[in-house]
Tab-separated table of C-alpha atoms and ligand atoms in Angstrom:
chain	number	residue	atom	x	y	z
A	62	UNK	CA	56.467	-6.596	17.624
A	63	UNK	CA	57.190	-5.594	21.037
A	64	UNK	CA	55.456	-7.620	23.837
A	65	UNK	CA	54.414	-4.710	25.539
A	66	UNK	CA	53.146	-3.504	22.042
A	67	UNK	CA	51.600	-6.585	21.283
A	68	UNK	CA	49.686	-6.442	24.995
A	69	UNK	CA	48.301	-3.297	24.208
A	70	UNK	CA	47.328	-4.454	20.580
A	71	UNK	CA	45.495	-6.923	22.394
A	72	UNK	CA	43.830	-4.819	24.775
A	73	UNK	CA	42.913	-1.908	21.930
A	74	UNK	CA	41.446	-4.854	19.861
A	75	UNK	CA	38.899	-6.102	23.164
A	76	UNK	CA	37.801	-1.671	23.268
A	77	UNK	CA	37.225	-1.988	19.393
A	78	UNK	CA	34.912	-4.867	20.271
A	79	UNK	CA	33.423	-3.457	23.020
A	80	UNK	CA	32.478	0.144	21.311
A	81	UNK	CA	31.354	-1.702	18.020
A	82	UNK	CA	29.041	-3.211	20.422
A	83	UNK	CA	27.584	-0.484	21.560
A	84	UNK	CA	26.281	0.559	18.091
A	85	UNK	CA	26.623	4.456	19.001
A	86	UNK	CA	29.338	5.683	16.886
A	87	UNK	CA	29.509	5.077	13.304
A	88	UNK	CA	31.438	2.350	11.574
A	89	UNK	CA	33.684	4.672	9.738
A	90	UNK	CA	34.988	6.397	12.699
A	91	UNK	CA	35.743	3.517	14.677
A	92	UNK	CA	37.360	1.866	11.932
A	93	UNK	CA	39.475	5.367	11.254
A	94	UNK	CA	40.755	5.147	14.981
A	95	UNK	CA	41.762	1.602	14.310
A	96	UNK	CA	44.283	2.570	11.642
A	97	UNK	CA	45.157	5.301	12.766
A	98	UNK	CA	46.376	3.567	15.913
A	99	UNK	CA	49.822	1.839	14.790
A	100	UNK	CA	50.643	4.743	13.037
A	101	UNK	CA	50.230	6.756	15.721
A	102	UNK	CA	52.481	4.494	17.628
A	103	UNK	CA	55.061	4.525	15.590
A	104	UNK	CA	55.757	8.063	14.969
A	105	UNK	CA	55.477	8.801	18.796
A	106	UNK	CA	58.840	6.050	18.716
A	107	UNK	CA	60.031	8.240	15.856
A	108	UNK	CA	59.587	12.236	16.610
A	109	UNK	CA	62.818	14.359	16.435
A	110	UNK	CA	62.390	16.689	19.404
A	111	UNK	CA	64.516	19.784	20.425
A	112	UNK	CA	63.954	21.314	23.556
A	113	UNK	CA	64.315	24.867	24.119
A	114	UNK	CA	66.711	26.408	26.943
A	115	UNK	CA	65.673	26.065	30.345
A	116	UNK	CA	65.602	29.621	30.474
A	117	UNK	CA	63.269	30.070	27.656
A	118	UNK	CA	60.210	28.411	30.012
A	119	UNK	CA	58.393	29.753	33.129
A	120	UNK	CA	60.331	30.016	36.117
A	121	UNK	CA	59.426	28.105	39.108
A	122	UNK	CA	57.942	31.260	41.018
A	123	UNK	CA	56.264	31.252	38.013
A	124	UNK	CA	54.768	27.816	37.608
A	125	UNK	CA	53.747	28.106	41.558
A	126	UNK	CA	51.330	30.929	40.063
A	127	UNK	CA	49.623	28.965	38.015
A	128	UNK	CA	51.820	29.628	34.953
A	129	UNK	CA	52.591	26.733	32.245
A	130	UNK	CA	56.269	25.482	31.635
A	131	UNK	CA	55.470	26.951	28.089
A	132	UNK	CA	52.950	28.270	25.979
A	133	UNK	CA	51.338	26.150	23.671
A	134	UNK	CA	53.088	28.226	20.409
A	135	UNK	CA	56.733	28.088	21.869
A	136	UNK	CA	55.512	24.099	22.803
A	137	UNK	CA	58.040	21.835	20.924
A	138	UNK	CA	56.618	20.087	17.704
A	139	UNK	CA	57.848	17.869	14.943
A	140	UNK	CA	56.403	19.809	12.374
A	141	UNK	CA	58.174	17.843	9.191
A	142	UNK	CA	56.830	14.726	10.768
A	143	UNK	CA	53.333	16.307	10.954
A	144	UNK	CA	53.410	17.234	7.712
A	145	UNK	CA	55.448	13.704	6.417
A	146	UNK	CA	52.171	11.994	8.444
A	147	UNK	CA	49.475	14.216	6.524
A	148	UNK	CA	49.165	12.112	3.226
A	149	UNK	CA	48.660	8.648	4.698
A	150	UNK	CA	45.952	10.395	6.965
A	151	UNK	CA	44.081	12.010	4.145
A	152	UNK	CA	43.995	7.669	2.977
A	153	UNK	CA	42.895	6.605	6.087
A	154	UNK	CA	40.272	9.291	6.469
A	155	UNK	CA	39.363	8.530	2.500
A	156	UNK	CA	38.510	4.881	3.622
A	157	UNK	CA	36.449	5.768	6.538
A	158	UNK	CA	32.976	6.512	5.076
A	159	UNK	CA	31.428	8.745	1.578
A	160	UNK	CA	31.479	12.330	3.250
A	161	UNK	CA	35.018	11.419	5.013
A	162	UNK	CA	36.481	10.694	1.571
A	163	UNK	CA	34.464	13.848	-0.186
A	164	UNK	CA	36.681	15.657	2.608
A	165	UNK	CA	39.634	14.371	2.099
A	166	UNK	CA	39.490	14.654	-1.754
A	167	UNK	CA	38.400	18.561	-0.612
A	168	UNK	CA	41.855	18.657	1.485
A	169	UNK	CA	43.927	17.033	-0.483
A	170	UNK	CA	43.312	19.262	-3.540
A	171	UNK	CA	43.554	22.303	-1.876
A	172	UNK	CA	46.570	21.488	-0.191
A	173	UNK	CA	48.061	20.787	-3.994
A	174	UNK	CA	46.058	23.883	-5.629
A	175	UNK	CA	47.556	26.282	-2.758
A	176	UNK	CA	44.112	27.111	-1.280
A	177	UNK	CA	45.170	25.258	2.001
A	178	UNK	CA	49.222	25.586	3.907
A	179	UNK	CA	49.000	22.738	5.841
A	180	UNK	CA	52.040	23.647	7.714
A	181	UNK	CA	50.005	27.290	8.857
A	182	UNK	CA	47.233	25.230	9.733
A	183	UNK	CA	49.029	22.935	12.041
A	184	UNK	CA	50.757	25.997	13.381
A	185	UNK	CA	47.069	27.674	14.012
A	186	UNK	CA	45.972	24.438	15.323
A	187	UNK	CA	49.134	24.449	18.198
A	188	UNK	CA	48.610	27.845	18.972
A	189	UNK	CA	44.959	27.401	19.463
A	190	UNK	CA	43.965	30.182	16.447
A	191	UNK	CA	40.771	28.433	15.397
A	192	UNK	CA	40.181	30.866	12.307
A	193	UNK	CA	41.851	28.084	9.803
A	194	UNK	CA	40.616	25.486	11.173
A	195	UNK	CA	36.728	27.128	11.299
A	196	UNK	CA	37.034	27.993	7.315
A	197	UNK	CA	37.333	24.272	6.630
A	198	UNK	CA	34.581	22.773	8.758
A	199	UNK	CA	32.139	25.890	6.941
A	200	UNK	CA	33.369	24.639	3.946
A	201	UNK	CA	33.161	20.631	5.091
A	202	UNK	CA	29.466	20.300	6.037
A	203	UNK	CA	29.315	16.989	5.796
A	204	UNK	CA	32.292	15.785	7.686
A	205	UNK	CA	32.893	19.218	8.993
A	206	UNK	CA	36.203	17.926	11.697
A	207	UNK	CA	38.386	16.302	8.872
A	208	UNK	CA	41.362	18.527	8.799
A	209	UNK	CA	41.181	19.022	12.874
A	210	UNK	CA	41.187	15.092	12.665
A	211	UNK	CA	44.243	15.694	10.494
A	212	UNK	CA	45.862	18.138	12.435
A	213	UNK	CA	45.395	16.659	15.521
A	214	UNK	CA	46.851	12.953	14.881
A	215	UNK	CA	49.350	14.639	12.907
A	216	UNK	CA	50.641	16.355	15.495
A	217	UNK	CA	50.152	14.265	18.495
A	218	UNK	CA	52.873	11.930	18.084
A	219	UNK	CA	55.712	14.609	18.968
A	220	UNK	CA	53.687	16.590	21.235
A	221	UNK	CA	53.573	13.809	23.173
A	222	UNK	CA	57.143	12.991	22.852
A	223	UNK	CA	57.841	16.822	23.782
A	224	UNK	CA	55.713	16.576	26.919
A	225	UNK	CA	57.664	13.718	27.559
A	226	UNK	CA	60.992	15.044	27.453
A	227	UNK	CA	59.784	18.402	29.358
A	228	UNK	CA	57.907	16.825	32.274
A	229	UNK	CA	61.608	16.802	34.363
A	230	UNK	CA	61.743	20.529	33.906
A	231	UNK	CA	59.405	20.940	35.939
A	232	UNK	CA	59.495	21.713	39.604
A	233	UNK	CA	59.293	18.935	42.561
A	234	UNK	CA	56.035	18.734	44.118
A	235	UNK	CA	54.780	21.549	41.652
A	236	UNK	CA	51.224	22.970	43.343
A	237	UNK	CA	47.810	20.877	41.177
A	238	UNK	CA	45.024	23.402	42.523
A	239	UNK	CA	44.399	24.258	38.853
A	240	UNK	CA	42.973	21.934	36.506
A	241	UNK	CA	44.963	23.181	33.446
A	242	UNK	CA	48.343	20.934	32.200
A	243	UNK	CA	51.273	22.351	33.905
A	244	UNK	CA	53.015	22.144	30.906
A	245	UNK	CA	50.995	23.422	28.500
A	246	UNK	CA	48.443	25.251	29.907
A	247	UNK	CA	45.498	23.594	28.060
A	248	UNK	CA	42.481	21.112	29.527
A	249	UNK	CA	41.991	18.125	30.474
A	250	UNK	CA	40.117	16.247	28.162
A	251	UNK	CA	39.430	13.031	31.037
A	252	UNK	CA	40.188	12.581	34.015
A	253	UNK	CA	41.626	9.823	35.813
A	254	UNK	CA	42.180	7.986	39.139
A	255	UNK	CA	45.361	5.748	39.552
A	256	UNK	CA	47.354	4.357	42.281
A	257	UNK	CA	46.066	2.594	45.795
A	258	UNK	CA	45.576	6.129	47.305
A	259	UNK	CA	43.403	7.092	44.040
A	260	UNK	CA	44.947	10.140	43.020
A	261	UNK	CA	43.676	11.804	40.305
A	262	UNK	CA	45.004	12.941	37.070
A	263	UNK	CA	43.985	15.067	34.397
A	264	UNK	CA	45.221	13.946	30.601
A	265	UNK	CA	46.098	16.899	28.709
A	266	UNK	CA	43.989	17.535	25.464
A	267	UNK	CA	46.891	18.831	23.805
A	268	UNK	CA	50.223	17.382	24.674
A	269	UNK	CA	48.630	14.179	26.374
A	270	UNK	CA	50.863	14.717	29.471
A	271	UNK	CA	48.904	13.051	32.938
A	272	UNK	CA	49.256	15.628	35.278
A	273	UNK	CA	48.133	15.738	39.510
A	274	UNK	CA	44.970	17.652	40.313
A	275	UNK	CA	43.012	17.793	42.854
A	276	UNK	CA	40.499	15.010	43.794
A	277	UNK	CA	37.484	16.924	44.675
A	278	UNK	CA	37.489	20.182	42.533
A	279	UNK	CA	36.098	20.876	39.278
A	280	UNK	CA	39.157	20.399	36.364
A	281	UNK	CA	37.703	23.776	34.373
A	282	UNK	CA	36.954	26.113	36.633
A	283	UNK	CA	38.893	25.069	40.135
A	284	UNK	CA	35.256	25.057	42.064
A	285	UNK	CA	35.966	23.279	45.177
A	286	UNK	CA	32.760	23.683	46.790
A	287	UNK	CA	31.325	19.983	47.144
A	288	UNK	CA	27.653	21.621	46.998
A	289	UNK	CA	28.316	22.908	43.268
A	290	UNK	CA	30.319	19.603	42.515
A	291	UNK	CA	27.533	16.652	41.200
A	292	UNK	CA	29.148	13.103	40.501
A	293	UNK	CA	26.638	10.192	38.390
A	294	UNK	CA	27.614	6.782	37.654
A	295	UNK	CA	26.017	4.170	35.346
A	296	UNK	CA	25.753	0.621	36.045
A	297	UNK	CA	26.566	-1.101	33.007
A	298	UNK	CA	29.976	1.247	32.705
A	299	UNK	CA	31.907	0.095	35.483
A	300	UNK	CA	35.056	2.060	36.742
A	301	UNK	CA	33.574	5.398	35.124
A	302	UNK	CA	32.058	8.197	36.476
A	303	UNK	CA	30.829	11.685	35.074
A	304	UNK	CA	32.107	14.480	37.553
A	305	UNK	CA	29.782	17.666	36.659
A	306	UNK	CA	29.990	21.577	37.788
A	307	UNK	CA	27.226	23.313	38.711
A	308	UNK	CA	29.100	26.536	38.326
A	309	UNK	CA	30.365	26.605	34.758
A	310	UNK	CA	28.167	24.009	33.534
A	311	UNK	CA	31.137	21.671	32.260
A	312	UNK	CA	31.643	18.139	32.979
A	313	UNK	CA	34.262	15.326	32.563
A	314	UNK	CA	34.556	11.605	32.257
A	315	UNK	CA	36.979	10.565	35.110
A	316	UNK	CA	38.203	6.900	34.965
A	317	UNK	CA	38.546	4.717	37.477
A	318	UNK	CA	42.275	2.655	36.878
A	319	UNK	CA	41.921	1.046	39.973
A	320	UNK	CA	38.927	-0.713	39.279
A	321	UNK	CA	38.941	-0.785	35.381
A	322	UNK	CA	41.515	-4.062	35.480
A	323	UNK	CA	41.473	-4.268	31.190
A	324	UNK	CA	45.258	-2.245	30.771
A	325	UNK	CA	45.199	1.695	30.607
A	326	UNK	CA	44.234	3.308	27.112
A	327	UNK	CA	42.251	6.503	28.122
A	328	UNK	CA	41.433	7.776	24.311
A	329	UNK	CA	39.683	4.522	23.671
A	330	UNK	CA	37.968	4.245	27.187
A	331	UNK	CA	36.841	7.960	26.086
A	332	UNK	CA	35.355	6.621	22.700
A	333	UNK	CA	34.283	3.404	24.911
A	334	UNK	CA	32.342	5.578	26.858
A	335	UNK	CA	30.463	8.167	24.886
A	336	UNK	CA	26.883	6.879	26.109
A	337	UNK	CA	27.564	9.061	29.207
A	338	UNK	CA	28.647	11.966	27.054
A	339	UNK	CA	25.555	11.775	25.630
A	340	UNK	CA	23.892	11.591	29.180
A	341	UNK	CA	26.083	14.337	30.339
A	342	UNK	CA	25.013	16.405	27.902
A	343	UNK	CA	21.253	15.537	27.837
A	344	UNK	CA	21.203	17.249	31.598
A	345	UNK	CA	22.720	19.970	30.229
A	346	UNK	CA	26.303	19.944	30.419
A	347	UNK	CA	28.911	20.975	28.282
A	348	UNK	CA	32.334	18.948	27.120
A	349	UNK	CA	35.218	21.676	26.626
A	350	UNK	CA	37.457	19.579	24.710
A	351	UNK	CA	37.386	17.135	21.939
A	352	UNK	CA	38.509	13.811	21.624
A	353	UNK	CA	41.981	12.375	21.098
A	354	UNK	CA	41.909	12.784	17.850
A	355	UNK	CA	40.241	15.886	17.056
A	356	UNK	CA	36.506	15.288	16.243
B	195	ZN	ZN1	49.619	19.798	28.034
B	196	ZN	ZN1	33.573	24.188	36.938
């Protein structure tokens, strides 16, 4: 192992600790992120990426407008290492609890009977066409997110990689009035502030790229007004705040790097901090996106 890799092994272990401590989320779905960790980290070393021309993305008048590099269907994938990563995610989510196995059994025999093309649901689940996905969870009452779960971590790994290797295409000192990922053109899923200056950064809930935005400004809707703009805190979750908009009615988690000093994983601190989701959404207000790994 890698010393950097064995650092952040050591950090991820200290957030496992810390949410099992909690006793919010369920056993099963902490010990599903825990697996599904390494190989996570692997096949983000190991996705085959091809970039499209230069010419096939927005131009930089373009991207000054508020357009994305690319849309999230021309957005470059490693589908045959989505689909190579499917089976030993249908095991991990069979280990994680009763109804998570009932799922997976549910998946897994569809995908063999015909009833389910994986690869069309992966492509529905890049190009945002929830209709697939929507069937499954009707059909999945009982761990209604397992193939977004599957979908999600499968494809990760080389979306990432992809945002990666695109993230030079774009232009210098690119504008970051909107909240959306310049790349992409999907939301931020948490924000975060980094550097001495605390700039803040929005984390892509697609491609996972960290992108500039604007410190005081809503990520969702680009309200600026400081009236409509709320912030809360809790004490016993230092380095975390909830920023909330009283115009749409959504809110996100932004953390604090500067003054969380425990290494940088932002979709554990997410799962490490879903007591203020829960307070968040007791007042009211509404989480767009979904975790890191789909559920
Ligand atoms: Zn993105
Ligand atoms: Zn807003």
């Amino acid at each position: 192992m890698h010393v950097d890799d064995q650092a952040a092994a050591k950090q991820a272990e200290a957030r496992f600790k810390d949410i099992r401590s909690q006793k919010i989320l369920p056993e099963g779905l902490i010990a599903l992120v825990e697996h599904v960790l390494p190989l996570s980290r692997r096949a983000r070393a190991e996705a085959n990426i091809t970039l499209p021309e230069r010419e096939a993305m927005a131009s930089d008048e373009a991207i000054f407008a508020g357009s994305p590099l690319l849309l999230r269907q021309d957005f470059p994938r490693d589908m045959d290492q989505a689909l190579a990563l499917a089976p030993p995610l249908f095991d991990i989510l069979a280990d994680s609890g009763d109804e998570a196995a009932k799922a997976a059994d549910v998946l897994r025999q569809a995908v063999d009977s015909g009833a389910l093309d994986l690869r069309a649901a992966f492509l529905a689940s890049i190009s945002g066409d929830d209709a697939p996905l929507a069937f499954w969870r009707g059909k999945l009452p009982g761990s209604p997110r397992a193939l977004d779960f599957i979908a999600t971590t499968a494809l990760a790994p080389g979306l990432a990689a992809a945002a990666e290797m695109l993230a030079p295409s774009l232009p210098a000192n690119h504008p970051h009035e909107h909240g959306h990922c310049p790349l992409c053109g999907s939301m931020p899923y948490l924000t975060l502030l980094r550097e001495k200056e605390g700039k803040r950064f929005g984390v892509c809930s697609f491609c996972g790229y960290e992108y500039r935005v604007r410190r005081i400004a809503c990520a969702y809707c680009d309200e600026a007004d400081q009236k409509k703009l709320k912030l809360f805190r809790v004490a016993e979750y230092p380095g975390v705040r909830v920023d909330v908009c009283e115009t749409c009615g959504l809110y996100v988690k932004t953390l604090d790097y500067r003054e969380l000093d425990r290494g940088y994983l932002p979709p554990l601190d997410d799962m490490a901090t879903v007591a203020l989701d829960i307070l968040a959404q007791q007042q009211g207000f509404k989480r767009p996106t979904l975790s890191a790994w789909g559920f």
